[in-house]
GROMACS .gro file of C-alpha atoms in nm:
model
   75
    1MET     CA    1   0.002   0.003  -0.006
    2ILE     CA    2   0.127   0.348  -0.075
    3ILE     CA    3  -0.001   0.629   0.148
    4ARG     CA    4  -0.018   0.998   0.050
    5GLY     CA    5   0.274   1.183   0.202
    6SER     CA    6   0.493   0.873   0.200
    7GLY     CA    7   0.701   0.999  -0.091
    8GLY     CA    8   0.577   0.707  -0.301
    9ARG     CA    9   0.736   0.452  -0.070
   10PRO     CA   10   0.540   0.145   0.030
   11VAL     CA   11   0.399   0.159   0.377
   12ASP     CA   12   0.368  -0.181   0.537
   13TYR     CA   13   0.487  -0.336   0.860
   14ASP     CA   14   0.832  -0.432   0.728
   15SER     CA   15   0.906  -0.103   0.563
   16LEU     CA   16   0.794   0.089   0.872
   17LEU     CA   17   1.025  -0.116   1.091
   18ALA     CA   18   1.316  -0.064   0.848
   19GLY     CA   19   1.249   0.307   0.872
   20PRO     CA   20   1.090   0.529   1.137
   21ALA     CA   21   0.885   0.278   1.339
   22ILE     CA   22   1.020   0.122   1.664
   23CYS     CA   23   0.860  -0.199   1.784
   24GLY     CA   24   0.962  -0.482   2.019
   25SER     CA   25   1.029  -0.572   2.374
   26PRO     CA   26   1.122  -0.286   2.610
   27ALA     CA   27   1.484  -0.377   2.572
   28GLU     CA   28   1.464  -0.371   2.190
   29VAL     CA   29   1.278  -0.040   2.191
   30ALA     CA   30   1.536   0.118   2.427
   31GLU     CA   31   1.828  -0.022   2.213
   32ARG     CA   32   1.676   0.119   1.890
   33ILE     CA   33   1.619   0.459   2.052
   34LEU     CA   34   1.981   0.465   2.178
   35GLU     CA   35   2.112   0.372   1.835
   36ILE     CA   36   1.906   0.653   1.675
   37ASN     CA   37   2.036   0.896   1.938
   38ALA     CA   38   2.397   0.804   1.864
   39LEU     CA   39   2.350   0.812   1.488
   40LEU     CA   40   2.165   1.147   1.476
   41ASP     CA   41   2.299   1.307   1.795
   42LEU     CA   42   1.952   1.343   1.938
   43ASP     CA   43   1.848   1.400   2.296
   44ARG     CA   44   1.464   1.436   2.242
   45HIS     CA   45   1.202   1.236   2.058
   46LEU     CA   46   0.840   1.286   1.957
   47LEU     CA   47   0.653   0.957   2.002
   48LEU     CA   48   0.326   0.844   1.845
   49MET     CA   49   0.180   0.570   2.051
   50ASP     CA   50  -0.165   0.546   1.884
   51ALA     CA   51  -0.081   0.379   1.554
   52GLY     CA   52  -0.387   0.306   1.338
   53GLY     CA   53  -0.649   0.403   1.593
   54MET     CA   54  -0.574   0.144   1.863
   55PRO     CA   55  -0.831   0.119   2.140
   56TRP     CA   56  -0.762   0.350   2.436
   57PRO     CA   57  -0.685   0.064   2.683
   58THR     CA   58  -0.412  -0.061   2.447
   59VAL     CA   59  -0.266   0.291   2.406
   60ALA     CA   60  -0.274   0.343   2.788
   61ALA     CA   61  -0.101   0.005   2.845
   62THR     CA   62   0.171   0.101   2.580
   63ILE     CA   63   0.233   0.432   2.751
   64GLU     CA   64   0.251   0.269   3.088
   65LEU     CA   65   0.491   0.003   2.960
   66PHE     CA   66   0.712   0.262   2.791
   67SER     CA   67   0.729   0.482   3.101
   68THR     CA   68   0.807   0.193   3.342
   69GLU     CA   69   1.021  -0.043   3.126
   70VAL     CA   70   1.178   0.164   2.844
   71LEU     CA   71   1.253   0.508   2.997
   72PRO     CA   72   1.470   0.366   3.287
   73LEU     CA   73   1.694   0.199   3.018
   74LEU     CA   74   1.749   0.524   2.841
   75GLY     CA   75   1.860   0.715   3.148
   0.00000   0.00000   0.00000
C-alpha cells in the first residue's frame, strides 16, 4: 500500500520497521532509541503511541509500559 505523504514509498509493517517505526520488547525499543540517538546526535524524541487508531486501553498500556520499562533503560 502507498499512502499519501509517504514519498511514493510502500507503507507496510516491514518497511515501517526498516524506517521510522520502533517496535519490540522494552529492551529492543530502548536499544533502537539509543542507536538513533547516537546516529543522529538526538536528545529528544516525539513519540506516536496510537498507531492506526488502537483502542484506548491498548494505548494506555503502551504508554505505561514505555514509562516503566523503556525510559529507565534510556537514562
